[in-house]
PDB file of C-alpha atoms in Angstrom:
ATOM      1  CA  UNK A   1     -55.505 272.740 -37.110  1.00 57.00           C
ATOM      2  CA  UNK A   2     -55.603 272.279 -33.342  1.00 64.00           C
ATOM      3  CA  UNK A   3     -59.163 270.906 -33.490  1.00 62.00           C
ATOM      4  CA  UNK A   4     -58.183 268.498 -36.260  1.00 70.00           C
ATOM      5  CA  UNK A   5     -55.190 267.244 -34.281  1.00 74.00           C
ATOM      6  CA  UNK A   6     -57.353 266.808 -31.201  1.00 75.00           C
ATOM      7  CA  UNK A   7     -59.942 264.831 -33.165  1.00 73.00           C
ATOM      8  CA  UNK A   8     -57.230 262.588 -34.622  1.00 74.00           C
ATOM      9  CA  UNK A   9     -55.786 261.986 -31.159  1.00 78.00           C
ATOM     10  CA  UNK A  10     -59.227 261.105 -29.787  1.00 80.00           C
ATOM     11  CA  UNK A  11     -59.872 258.727 -32.669  1.00 79.00           C
ATOM     12  CA  UNK A  12     -56.483 257.048 -32.178  1.00 84.00           C
ATOM     13  CA  UNK A  13     -57.125 256.804 -28.430  1.00 85.00           C
ATOM     14  CA  UNK A  14     -60.491 255.125 -29.081  1.00 85.00           C
ATOM     15  CA  UNK A  15     -58.943 252.637 -31.493  1.00 85.00           C
ATOM     16  CA  UNK A  16     -56.076 251.763 -29.157  1.00 86.00           C
ATOM     17  CA  UNK A  17     -58.433 251.626 -26.178  1.00 84.00           C
ATOM     18  CA  UNK A  18     -60.764 249.305 -28.064  1.00 83.00           C
ATOM     19  CA  UNK A  19     -57.912 247.024 -29.091  1.00 84.00           C
ATOM     20  CA  UNK A  20     -56.543 246.961 -25.546  1.00 83.00           C
ATOM     21  CA  UNK A  21     -60.010 246.241 -24.156  1.00 81.00           C
ATOM     22  CA  UNK A  22     -60.560 243.416 -26.660  1.00 76.00           C
ATOM     23  CA  UNK A  23     -57.137 241.935 -25.887  1.00 80.00           C
ATOM     24  CA  UNK A  24     -57.797 242.148 -22.140  1.00 76.00           C
ATOM     25  CA  UNK A  25     -61.172 240.384 -22.537  1.00 72.00           C
ATOM     26  CA  UNK A  26     -59.624 237.744 -24.785  1.00 69.00           C
ATOM     27  CA  UNK A  27     -56.886 236.932 -22.271  1.00 75.00           C
ATOM     28  CA  UNK A  28     -59.288 237.135 -19.301  1.00 67.00           C
ATOM     29  CA  UNK A  29     -61.840 234.787 -20.889  1.00 62.00           C
ATOM     30  CA  UNK A  30     -59.019 232.472 -21.954  1.00 65.00           C
ATOM     31  CA  UNK A  31     -57.896 232.219 -18.319  1.00 65.00           C
ATOM     32  CA  UNK A  32     -61.445 231.533 -17.134  1.00 62.00           C
ATOM     33  CA  UNK A  33     -62.348 229.055 -19.864  1.00 60.00           C
ATOM     34  CA  UNK A  34     -62.091 225.316 -19.149  1.00 61.00           C
ATOM     35  CA  UNK A  35     -59.308 223.310 -20.770  1.00 64.00           C
ATOM     36  CA  UNK A  36     -59.704 222.862 -24.526  1.00 63.00           C
ATOM     37  CA  UNK A  37     -58.024 220.012 -26.383  1.00 71.00           C
ATOM     38  CA  UNK A  38     -55.912 220.726 -29.459  1.00 75.00           C
ATOM     39  CA  UNK A  39     -58.694 219.391 -31.669  1.00 68.00           C
ATOM     40  CA  UNK A  40     -61.383 221.545 -30.029  1.00 65.00           C
ATOM     41  CA  UNK A  41     -59.213 224.654 -30.425  1.00 68.00           C
ATOM     42  CA  UNK A  42     -58.694 223.731 -34.077  1.00 70.00           C
ATOM     43  CA  UNK A  43     -62.455 223.420 -34.619  1.00 63.00           C
ATOM     44  CA  UNK A  44     -63.159 226.805 -33.021  1.00 64.00           C
ATOM     45  CA  UNK A  45     -60.452 228.384 -35.181  1.00 71.00           C
ATOM     46  CA  UNK A  46     -61.802 226.810 -38.372  1.00 68.00           C
ATOM     47  CA  UNK A  47     -65.419 227.937 -38.614  1.00 62.00           C
ATOM     48  CA  UNK A  48     -67.480 231.056 -38.637  1.00 64.00           C
ATOM     49  CA  UNK A  49     -71.064 231.548 -39.864  1.00 51.00           C
ATOM     50  CA  UNK A  50     -71.752 229.378 -42.977  1.00 52.00           C
ATOM     51  CA  UNK A  51     -72.017 231.212 -46.272  1.00 66.00           C
ATOM     52  CA  UNK A  52     -71.166 228.658 -48.976  1.00 68.00           C
ATOM     53  CA  UNK A  53     -73.396 226.619 -51.252  1.00 74.00           C
ATOM     54  CA  UNK A  54     -73.649 222.984 -50.205  1.00 82.00           C
ATOM     55  CA  UNK A  55     -75.494 219.919 -51.507  1.00 84.00           C
ATOM     56  CA  UNK A  56     -76.557 217.234 -49.038  1.00 89.00           C
ATOM     57  CA  UNK A  57     -77.264 213.685 -50.173  1.00 90.00           C
ATOM     58  CA  UNK A  58     -78.371 210.436 -48.557  1.00 92.00           C
ATOM     59  CA  UNK A  59     -77.762 207.058 -50.178  1.00 93.00           C
ATOM     60  CA  UNK A  60     -79.418 203.906 -48.817  1.00 94.00           C
ATOM     61  CA  UNK A  61     -77.840 200.747 -50.210  1.00 94.00           C
ATOM     62  CA  UNK A  62     -78.799 197.086 -49.936  1.00 94.00           C
ATOM     63  CA  UNK A  63     -75.693 195.626 -48.305  1.00 95.00           C
ATOM     64  CA  UNK A  64     -76.591 191.947 -48.892  1.00 94.00           C
ATOM     65  CA  UNK A  65     -74.278 191.311 -51.865  1.00 95.00           C
ATOM     66  CA  UNK A  66     -71.412 193.276 -50.313  1.00 95.00           C
ATOM     67  CA  UNK A  67     -71.715 191.293 -47.074  1.00 95.00           C
ATOM     68  CA  UNK A  68     -71.661 187.986 -48.960  1.00 95.00           C
ATOM     69  CA  UNK A  69     -68.611 189.190 -50.888  1.00 95.00           C
ATOM     70  CA  UNK A  70     -66.799 190.214 -47.694  1.00 94.00           C
ATOM     71  CA  UNK A  71     -67.604 186.838 -46.117  1.00 95.00           C
ATOM     72  CA  UNK A  72     -66.286 185.051 -49.207  1.00 93.00           C
ATOM     73  CA  UNK A  73     -63.034 187.053 -49.207  1.00 92.00           C
ATOM     74  CA  UNK A  74     -62.520 186.207 -45.528  1.00 93.00           C
ATOM     75  CA  UNK A  75     -63.272 182.526 -46.032  1.00 92.00           C
ATOM     76  CA  UNK A  76     -61.133 182.037 -49.144  1.00 89.00           C
ATOM     77  CA  UNK A  77     -58.179 184.314 -48.343  1.00 89.00           C
ATOM     78  CA  UNK A  78     -58.298 185.145 -44.621  1.00 89.00           C
ATOM     79  CA  UNK A  79     -58.419 188.890 -45.386  1.00 90.00           C
ATOM     80  CA  UNK A  80     -60.998 190.785 -43.346  1.00 93.00           C
ATOM     81  CA  UNK A  81     -62.778 193.643 -45.089  1.00 94.00           C
ATOM     82  CA  UNK A  82     -64.982 196.114 -43.240  1.00 94.00           C
ATOM     83  CA  UNK A  83     -67.842 198.364 -44.279  1.00 94.00           C
ATOM     84  CA  UNK A  84     -65.415 201.304 -44.331  1.00 94.00           C
ATOM     85  CA  UNK A  85     -62.973 199.531 -46.670  1.00 95.00           C
ATOM     86  CA  UNK A  86     -65.771 198.691 -49.100  1.00 96.00           C
ATOM     87  CA  UNK A  87     -67.150 202.225 -48.833  1.00 96.00           C
ATOM     88  CA  UNK A  88     -63.786 203.811 -49.665  1.00 96.00           C
ATOM     89  CA  UNK A  89     -63.464 201.548 -52.714  1.00 96.00           C
ATOM     90  CA  UNK A  90     -67.026 202.370 -53.810  1.00 96.00           C
ATOM     91  CA  UNK A  91     -66.596 206.115 -53.352  1.00 96.00           C
ATOM     92  CA  UNK A  92     -63.289 206.066 -55.232  1.00 95.00           C
ATOM     93  CA  UNK A  93     -64.964 204.282 -58.128  1.00 95.00           C
ATOM     94  CA  UNK A  94     -67.796 206.812 -58.074  1.00 95.00           C
ATOM     95  CA  UNK A  95     -65.340 209.732 -58.103  1.00 95.00           C
ATOM     96  CA  UNK A  96     -63.503 208.214 -61.087  1.00 94.00           C
ATOM     97  CA  UNK A  97     -66.809 208.345 -63.005  1.00 92.00           C
ATOM     98  CA  UNK A  98     -67.485 211.919 -61.873  1.00 89.00           C
ATOM     99  CA  UNK A  99     -64.130 213.641 -62.556  1.00 87.00           C
ATOM    100  CA  UNK A 100     -65.399 217.165 -61.887  1.00 86.00           C
ATOM    101  CA  UNK A 101     -65.670 216.359 -58.164  1.00 90.00           C
ATOM    102  CA  UNK A 102     -62.029 215.219 -58.084  1.00 93.00           C
ATOM    103  CA  UNK A 103     -60.728 218.786 -58.239  1.00 89.00           C
ATOM    104  CA  UNK A 104     -59.393 221.635 -56.137  1.00 88.00           C
ATOM    105  CA  UNK A 105     -59.746 225.407 -56.148  1.00 85.00           C
ATOM    106  CA  UNK A 106     -56.756 227.723 -56.500  1.00 83.00           C
ATOM    107  CA  UNK A 107     -57.030 231.477 -57.090  1.00 79.00           C
ATOM    108  CA  UNK A 108     -60.702 231.120 -58.058  1.00 78.00           C
ATOM    109  CA  UNK A 109     -59.899 228.521 -60.708  1.00 81.00           C
ATOM    110  CA  UNK A 110     -60.741 224.815 -60.631  1.00 83.00           C
ATOM    111  CA  UNK A 111     -57.978 222.299 -61.355  1.00 88.00           C
ATOM    112  CA  UNK A 112     -58.267 218.510 -61.668  1.00 88.00           C
ATOM    113  CA  UNK A 113     -56.344 216.160 -59.392  1.00 93.00           C
ATOM    114  CA  UNK A 114     -54.035 213.733 -61.170  1.00 93.00           C
ATOM    115  CA  UNK A 115     -55.294 210.701 -59.238  1.00 95.00           C
ATOM    116  CA  UNK A 116     -58.248 209.626 -57.123  1.00 96.00           C
ATOM    117  CA  UNK A 117     -56.958 210.021 -53.563  1.00 96.00           C
ATOM    118  CA  UNK A 118     -59.132 209.850 -50.446  1.00 96.00           C
ATOM    119  CA  UNK A 119     -58.422 210.960 -46.894  1.00 95.00           C
ATOM    120  CA  UNK A 120     -59.882 208.814 -44.122  1.00 94.00           C
ATOM    121  CA  UNK A 121     -60.316 210.137 -40.589  1.00 91.00           C
ATOM    122  CA  UNK A 122     -58.987 207.773 -37.934  1.00 90.00           C
ATOM    123  CA  UNK A 123     -59.944 207.923 -34.257  1.00 86.00           C
ATOM    124  CA  UNK A 124     -56.925 208.101 -31.945  1.00 85.00           C
ATOM    125  CA  UNK A 125     -56.277 208.725 -28.239  1.00 82.00           C
ATOM    126  CA  UNK A 126     -59.289 206.619 -27.316  1.00 79.00           C
ATOM    127  CA  UNK A 127     -61.586 208.632 -29.585  1.00 76.00           C
ATOM    128  CA  UNK A 128     -60.522 212.016 -28.159  1.00 81.00           C
ATOM    129  CA  UNK A 129     -58.841 213.083 -31.387  1.00 83.00           C
ATOM    130  CA  UNK A 130     -58.962 212.442 -35.133  1.00 86.00           C
ATOM    131  CA  UNK A 131     -56.122 212.074 -37.610  1.00 89.00           C
ATOM    132  CA  UNK A 132     -56.043 211.794 -41.379  1.00 90.00           C
ATOM    133  CA  UNK A 133     -54.819 208.762 -43.322  1.00 93.00           C
ATOM    134  CA  UNK A 134     -54.545 209.403 -47.066  1.00 95.00           C
ATOM    135  CA  UNK A 135     -55.003 206.544 -49.535  1.00 96.00           C
ATOM    136  CA  UNK A 136     -53.881 207.114 -53.129  1.00 96.00           C
ATOM    137  CA  UNK A 137     -55.252 205.738 -56.409  1.00 96.00           C
ATOM    138  CA  UNK A 138     -58.311 204.311 -54.663  1.00 95.00           C
ATOM    139  CA  UNK A 139     -60.100 203.569 -57.922  1.00 94.00           C
ATOM    140  CA  UNK A 140     -57.195 201.419 -59.171  1.00 94.00           C
ATOM    141  CA  UNK A 141     -56.481 199.249 -56.126  1.00 95.00           C
ATOM    142  CA  UNK A 142     -58.635 196.489 -54.579  1.00 94.00           C
ATOM    143  CA  UNK A 143     -60.464 196.838 -51.271  1.00 94.00           C
ATOM    144  CA  UNK A 144     -57.986 194.380 -49.740  1.00 93.00           C
ATOM    145  CA  UNK A 145     -55.093 196.763 -50.452  1.00 94.00           C
ATOM    146  CA  UNK A 146     -57.137 199.688 -49.135  1.00 95.00           C
ATOM    147  CA  UNK A 147     -57.621 197.680 -45.922  1.00 95.00           C
ATOM    148  CA  UNK A 148     -53.878 196.988 -45.593  1.00 94.00           C
ATOM    149  CA  UNK A 149     -52.915 200.627 -46.181  1.00 95.00           C
ATOM    150  CA  UNK A 150     -55.542 202.003 -43.805  1.00 95.00           C
ATOM    151  CA  UNK A 151     -54.661 199.552 -41.021  1.00 94.00           C
ATOM    152  CA  UNK A 152     -50.949 200.322 -41.337  1.00 94.00           C
ATOM    153  CA  UNK A 153     -51.455 204.096 -41.320  1.00 93.00           C
ATOM    154  CA  UNK A 154     -53.971 203.938 -38.472  1.00 92.00           C
ATOM    155  CA  UNK A 155     -51.519 201.862 -36.422  1.00 92.00           C
ATOM    156  CA  UNK A 156     -48.737 204.404 -37.054  1.00 92.00           C
ATOM    157  CA  UNK A 157     -50.991 207.291 -36.025  1.00 90.00           C
ATOM    158  CA  UNK A 158     -52.254 205.575 -32.876  1.00 90.00           C
ATOM    159  CA  UNK A 159     -48.732 204.733 -31.765  1.00 88.00           C
ATOM    160  CA  UNK A 160     -47.684 208.367 -32.178  1.00 86.00           C
ATOM    161  CA  UNK A 161     -45.156 207.534 -34.889  1.00 87.00           C
ATOM    162  CA  UNK A 162     -46.478 209.835 -37.605  1.00 85.00           C
ATOM    163  CA  UNK A 163     -43.965 212.710 -37.489  1.00 84.00           C
ATOM    164  CA  UNK A 164     -46.084 215.222 -39.435  1.00 82.00           C
ATOM    165  CA  UNK A 165     -49.182 214.682 -37.305  1.00 84.00           C
ATOM    166  CA  UNK A 166     -47.232 214.812 -34.044  1.00 84.00           C
ATOM    167  CA  UNK A 167     -45.500 218.030 -35.103  1.00 82.00           C
ATOM    168  CA  UNK A 168     -48.824 219.654 -36.015  1.00 82.00           C
ATOM    169  CA  UNK A 169     -50.642 218.424 -32.915  1.00 83.00           C
ATOM    170  CA  UNK A 170     -47.868 219.536 -30.533  1.00 83.00           C
ATOM    171  CA  UNK A 171     -47.876 223.005 -32.127  1.00 82.00           C
ATOM    172  CA  UNK A 172     -51.660 223.345 -31.802  1.00 82.00           C
ATOM    173  CA  UNK A 173     -51.518 222.493 -28.113  1.00 83.00           C
ATOM    174  CA  UNK A 174     -49.232 225.434 -27.445  1.00 86.00           C
ATOM    175  CA  UNK A 175     -51.026 228.100 -29.524  1.00 85.00           C
ATOM    176  CA  UNK A 176     -54.140 230.165 -28.738  1.00 86.00           C
ATOM    177  CA  UNK A 177     -57.136 230.038 -31.089  1.00 83.00           C
ATOM    178  CA  UNK A 178     -56.289 233.591 -32.206  1.00 85.00           C
ATOM    179  CA  UNK A 179     -53.098 232.283 -33.835  1.00 87.00           C
ATOM    180  CA  UNK A 180     -54.432 228.873 -34.900  1.00 87.00           C
ATOM    181  CA  UNK A 181     -57.081 230.389 -37.182  1.00 86.00           C
ATOM    182  CA  UNK A 182     -54.744 232.206 -39.639  1.00 88.00           C
ATOM    183  CA  UNK A 183     -52.054 229.538 -39.308  1.00 87.00           C
ATOM    184  CA  UNK A 184     -54.356 226.674 -40.355  1.00 87.00           C
ATOM    185  CA  UNK A 185     -55.831 228.717 -43.185  1.00 89.00           C
ATOM    186  CA  UNK A 186     -52.329 229.477 -44.462  1.00 89.00           C
ATOM    187  CA  UNK A 187     -51.210 225.846 -44.151  1.00 88.00           C
ATOM    188  CA  UNK A 188     -54.411 224.685 -45.870  1.00 89.00           C
ATOM    189  CA  UNK A 189     -53.876 227.062 -48.772  1.00 88.00           C
ATOM    190  CA  UNK A 190     -50.222 226.110 -49.189  1.00 89.00           C
ATOM    191  CA  UNK A 191     -50.948 222.357 -49.108  1.00 91.00           C
ATOM    192  CA  UNK A 192     -54.432 221.939 -50.599  1.00 91.00           C
ATOM    193  CA  UNK A 193     -54.551 224.845 -53.066  1.00 89.00           C
ATOM    194  CA  UNK A 194     -50.939 225.294 -54.166  1.00 87.00           C
ATOM    195  CA  UNK A 195     -49.921 221.681 -53.518  1.00 89.00           C
ATOM    196  CA  UNK A 196     -46.670 222.638 -51.819  1.00 87.00           C
ATOM    197  CA  UNK A 197     -44.488 220.458 -49.619  1.00 87.00           C
ATOM    198  CA  UNK A 198     -42.992 222.197 -46.564  1.00 82.00           C
ATOM    199  CA  UNK A 199     -41.755 219.443 -44.191  1.00 81.00           C
ATOM    200  CA  UNK A 200     -40.682 221.943 -41.532  1.00 75.00           C
ATOM    201  CA  UNK A 201     -44.339 223.000 -41.141  1.00 73.00           C
ATOM    202  CA  UNK A 202     -45.715 219.476 -41.539  1.00 74.00           C
ATOM    203  CA  UNK A 203     -47.251 220.579 -44.858  1.00 81.00           C
ATOM    204  CA  UNK A 204     -47.667 217.948 -47.582  1.00 89.00           C
ATOM    205  CA  UNK A 205     -49.264 218.312 -51.039  1.00 92.00           C
ATOM    206  CA  UNK A 206     -53.029 217.674 -50.985  1.00 94.00           C
ATOM    207  CA  UNK A 207     -53.040 215.726 -47.683  1.00 92.00           C
ATOM    208  CA  UNK A 208     -56.793 215.010 -47.880  1.00 93.00           C
ATOM    209  CA  UNK A 209     -56.930 214.157 -51.581  1.00 93.00           C
ATOM    210  CA  UNK A 210     -60.193 215.039 -53.298  1.00 93.00           C
ATOM    211  CA  UNK A 211     -62.532 213.561 -50.702  1.00 94.00           C
ATOM    212  CA  UNK A 212     -62.634 213.036 -46.957  1.00 94.00           C
ATOM    213  CA  UNK A 213     -64.326 209.941 -45.510  1.00 95.00           C
ATOM    214  CA  UNK A 214     -65.246 209.209 -41.923  1.00 92.00           C
ATOM    215  CA  UNK A 215     -67.297 206.434 -40.357  1.00 89.00           C
ATOM    216  CA  UNK A 216     -69.963 206.883 -37.693  1.00 86.00           C
ATOM    217  CA  UNK A 217     -71.480 203.407 -37.964  1.00 81.00           C
ATOM    218  CA  UNK A 218     -69.064 202.084 -35.337  1.00 77.00           C
ATOM    219  CA  UNK A 219     -70.411 204.755 -32.979  1.00 77.00           C
ATOM    220  CA  UNK A 220     -73.917 203.358 -33.274  1.00 78.00           C
ATOM    221  CA  UNK A 221     -75.142 206.135 -35.565  1.00 78.00           C
ATOM    222  CA  UNK A 222     -77.126 205.290 -38.661  1.00 80.00           C
ATOM    223  CA  UNK A 223     -76.341 208.550 -40.421  1.00 83.00           C
ATOM    224  CA  UNK A 224     -74.888 212.038 -39.969  1.00 83.00           C
ATOM    225  CA  UNK A 225     -73.651 214.892 -42.156  1.00 87.00           C
ATOM    226  CA  UNK A 226     -70.097 216.211 -41.995  1.00 86.00           C
ATOM    227  CA  UNK A 227     -69.424 219.978 -42.085  1.00 84.00           C
ATOM    228  CA  UNK A 228     -66.815 221.421 -44.413  1.00 86.00           C
ATOM    229  CA  UNK A 229     -63.540 222.233 -42.699  1.00 85.00           C
ATOM    230  CA  UNK A 230     -62.079 225.310 -44.455  1.00 83.00           C
ATOM    231  CA  UNK A 231     -58.423 224.305 -44.271  1.00 86.00           C
ATOM    232  CA  UNK A 232     -59.098 220.840 -45.773  1.00 89.00           C
ATOM    233  CA  UNK A 233     -60.304 222.393 -49.037  1.00 90.00           C
ATOM    234  CA  UNK A 234     -62.011 219.262 -50.394  1.00 92.00           C
ATOM    235  CA  UNK A 235     -65.260 219.359 -52.402  1.00 90.00           C
ATOM    236  CA  UNK A 236     -66.693 216.091 -51.047  1.00 94.00           C
ATOM    237  CA  UNK A 237     -67.233 214.852 -47.493  1.00 94.00           C
ATOM    238  CA  UNK A 238     -68.675 211.383 -46.944  1.00 95.00           C
ATOM    239  CA  UNK A 239     -69.958 209.801 -43.749  1.00 94.00           C
ATOM    240  CA  UNK A 240     -70.362 206.037 -43.651  1.00 94.00           C
ATOM    241  CA  UNK A 241     -73.220 205.118 -41.347  1.00 91.00           C
ATOM    242  CA  UNK A 242     -74.278 201.841 -39.818  1.00 89.00           C
ATOM    243  CA  UNK A 243     -75.890 198.803 -41.434  1.00 92.00           C
ATOM    244  CA  UNK A 244     -79.436 198.242 -40.162  1.00 93.00           C
ATOM    245  CA  UNK A 245     -82.096 195.688 -41.053  1.00 93.00           C
ATOM    246  CA  UNK A 246     -84.972 197.474 -42.803  1.00 93.00           C
ATOM    247  CA  UNK A 247     -88.091 196.424 -44.700  1.00 93.00           C
ATOM    248  CA  UNK A 248     -87.697 196.920 -48.452  1.00 90.00           C
ATOM    249  CA  UNK A 249     -89.829 195.999 -51.464  1.00 89.00           C
ATOM    250  CA  UNK A 250     -88.204 193.285 -53.623  1.00 87.00           C
ATOM    251  CA  UNK A 251     -90.144 192.028 -56.664  1.00 88.00           C
ATOM    252  CA  UNK A 252     -93.355 193.359 -55.174  1.00 90.00           C
ATOM    253  CA  UNK A 253     -92.818 191.692 -51.797  1.00 92.00           C
ATOM    254  CA  UNK A 254     -91.660 193.148 -48.493  1.00 94.00           C
ATOM    255  CA  UNK A 255     -88.355 191.661 -47.295  1.00 92.00           C
ATOM    256  CA  UNK A 256     -85.963 192.502 -44.479  1.00 95.00           C
ATOM    257  CA  UNK A 257     -82.578 193.483 -45.890  1.00 94.00           C
ATOM    258  CA  UNK A 258     -79.376 194.945 -44.360  1.00 95.00           C
ATOM    259  CA  UNK A 259     -79.293 198.590 -45.450  1.00 94.00           C
ATOM    260  CA  UNK A 260     -76.178 200.771 -45.360  1.00 95.00           C
ATOM    261  CA  UNK A 261     -76.682 204.534 -45.179  1.00 94.00           C
ATOM    262  CA  UNK A 262     -74.062 206.837 -46.681  1.00 95.00           C
ATOM    263  CA  UNK A 263     -74.382 210.622 -46.501  1.00 94.00           C
ATOM    264  CA  UNK A 264     -72.475 213.231 -48.471  1.00 94.00           C
ATOM    265  CA  UNK A 265     -71.807 216.949 -48.234  1.00 92.00           C
ATOM    266  CA  UNK A 266     -70.840 218.326 -51.643  1.00 90.00           C
ATOM    267  CA  UNK A 267     -69.422 221.693 -52.669  1.00 87.00           C
ATOM    268  CA  UNK A 268     -71.876 223.060 -55.244  1.00 85.00           C
ATOM    269  CA  UNK A 269     -69.075 224.944 -57.022  1.00 85.00           C
ATOM    270  CA  UNK A 270     -67.714 221.656 -58.383  1.00 85.00           C
ATOM    271  CA  UNK A 271     -70.807 219.644 -59.328  1.00 83.00           C
ATOM    272  CA  UNK A 272     -74.465 219.925 -60.224  1.00 81.00           C
ATOM    273  CA  UNK A 273     -77.277 217.473 -59.536  1.00 81.00           C
ATOM    274  CA  UNK A 274     -76.723 215.306 -62.640  1.00 83.00           C
ATOM    275  CA  UNK A 275     -73.034 214.821 -61.853  1.00 86.00           C
ATOM    276  CA  UNK A 276     -73.790 214.027 -58.218  1.00 88.00           C
ATOM    277  CA  UNK A 277     -76.328 211.437 -59.402  1.00 90.00           C
ATOM    278  CA  UNK A 278     -73.614 209.776 -61.510  1.00 92.00           C
ATOM    279  CA  UNK A 279     -71.346 209.683 -58.465  1.00 93.00           C
ATOM    280  CA  UNK A 280     -74.115 207.996 -56.459  1.00 93.00           C
ATOM    281  CA  UNK A 281     -74.880 205.540 -59.294  1.00 94.00           C
ATOM    282  CA  UNK A 282     -71.370 204.063 -59.427  1.00 94.00           C
ATOM    283  CA  UNK A 283     -70.916 204.160 -55.653  1.00 95.00           C
ATOM    284  CA  UNK A 284     -74.059 202.054 -55.314  1.00 95.00           C
ATOM    285  CA  UNK A 285     -72.965 199.719 -58.129  1.00 95.00           C
ATOM    286  CA  UNK A 286     -69.812 198.632 -56.256  1.00 95.00           C
ATOM    287  CA  UNK A 287     -71.908 197.449 -53.292  1.00 96.00           C
ATOM    288  CA  UNK A 288     -74.467 195.713 -55.487  1.00 94.00           C
ATOM    289  CA  UNK A 289     -71.909 194.038 -57.799  1.00 94.00           C
ATOM    290  CA  UNK A 290     -68.648 193.897 -55.806  1.00 94.00           C
ATOM    291  CA  UNK A 291     -67.092 191.113 -57.918  1.00 93.00           C
ATOM    292  CA  UNK A 292     -67.409 193.309 -61.021  1.00 92.00           C
ATOM    293  CA  UNK A 293     -65.673 196.350 -59.536  1.00 92.00           C
ATOM    294  CA  UNK A 294     -63.256 194.875 -56.988  1.00 90.00           C
ATOM    295  CA  UNK A 295     -60.335 192.505 -57.574  1.00 87.00           C
ATOM    296  CA  UNK A 296     -59.588 191.553 -53.965  1.00 85.00           C
ATOM    297  CA  UNK A 297     -60.197 187.830 -54.473  1.00 83.00           C
ATOM    298  CA  UNK A 298     -58.102 187.661 -57.641  1.00 83.00           C
ATOM    299  CA  UNK A 299     -55.232 189.701 -56.175  1.00 82.00           C
ATOM    300  CA  UNK A 300     -55.136 187.846 -52.856  1.00 78.00           C
ATOM    301  CA  UNK A 301     -55.245 184.413 -54.497  1.00 74.00           C
ATOM    302  CA  UNK A 302     -52.466 185.368 -56.902  1.00 76.00           C
ATOM    303  CA  UNK A 303     -50.406 186.635 -53.972  1.00 72.00           C
ATOM    304  CA  UNK A 304     -51.025 183.369 -52.124  1.00 67.00           C
ATOM    305  CA  UNK A 305     -49.893 181.345 -55.151  1.00 65.00           C
ATOM    306  CA  UNK A 306     -46.621 183.298 -55.324  1.00 65.00           C
ATOM    307  CA  UNK A 307     -45.904 182.905 -51.609  1.00 59.00           C
ATOM    308  CA  UNK A 308     -43.248 180.272 -50.798  1.00 61.00           C
ATOM    309  CA  UNK A 309     -44.763 176.981 -49.657  1.00 57.00           C
ATOM    310  CA  UNK A 310     -43.661 175.387 -46.400  1.00 54.00           C
ATOM    311  CA  UNK A 311     -42.272 171.875 -46.806  1.00 49.00           C
TER     312      UNK A 311
END
């Protein structure tokens, strides 16, 4: 009995000593480490070694028709559309034709979202941080309305007037990575798996929708792939690259055309290759035939007709 008690005490001493040593090293390295922004701490807390199945896709699209359409909308209505606005509209249309991707996972079961909502990452603080702007019913609204919503939400975020984002960001600045990791995973599960609304925690139902879009074209990059962020819990990540002139074969002849590159990271649990191909097909179609899939001109002209005329 005495030997057993001694062994138990030694084992307990080793465990406590190990925990104390780990805690000491954690605090010591934290004191020595250079300053980390709230976003960088969030990134460190989010990822470990990858272990999930992912599909990577690259879509190169002739942007000629889309550019002419954007120029026409600007000329006839004064509304400026960007590559990102058109891309969000195109991706939303693609998702509507590939409903299995517009889903979320809860307790190992897949459930469909009720609408096609897309989160768009917005650069704030001079590019030092990113914030999310969610746009709802993307497949049912024109690119012009997407532009208005995104500009308004981006302006609110950049001015520091988004209460939920400010609350979350201020909390992250004060917490160590050790606490951020479980906290973000819990918040992500509550919001993006259970769809709960907890204003006190800055938690809103499905804040990223069914897809997250970010643009790297404005940074001078032609293409890049986005990594899955565990707490976002979305099955589709899309990066909108830059538009570059490239030689392409048209009717057997080589021509220089503006080519837009879009890349996607897809959660294999939600789609297979054939479904992903359908998503790509309709995304491409919006760029190639924008008048068929987008009502910006019609909506803006109707709005202009209803506006009171100055005498």
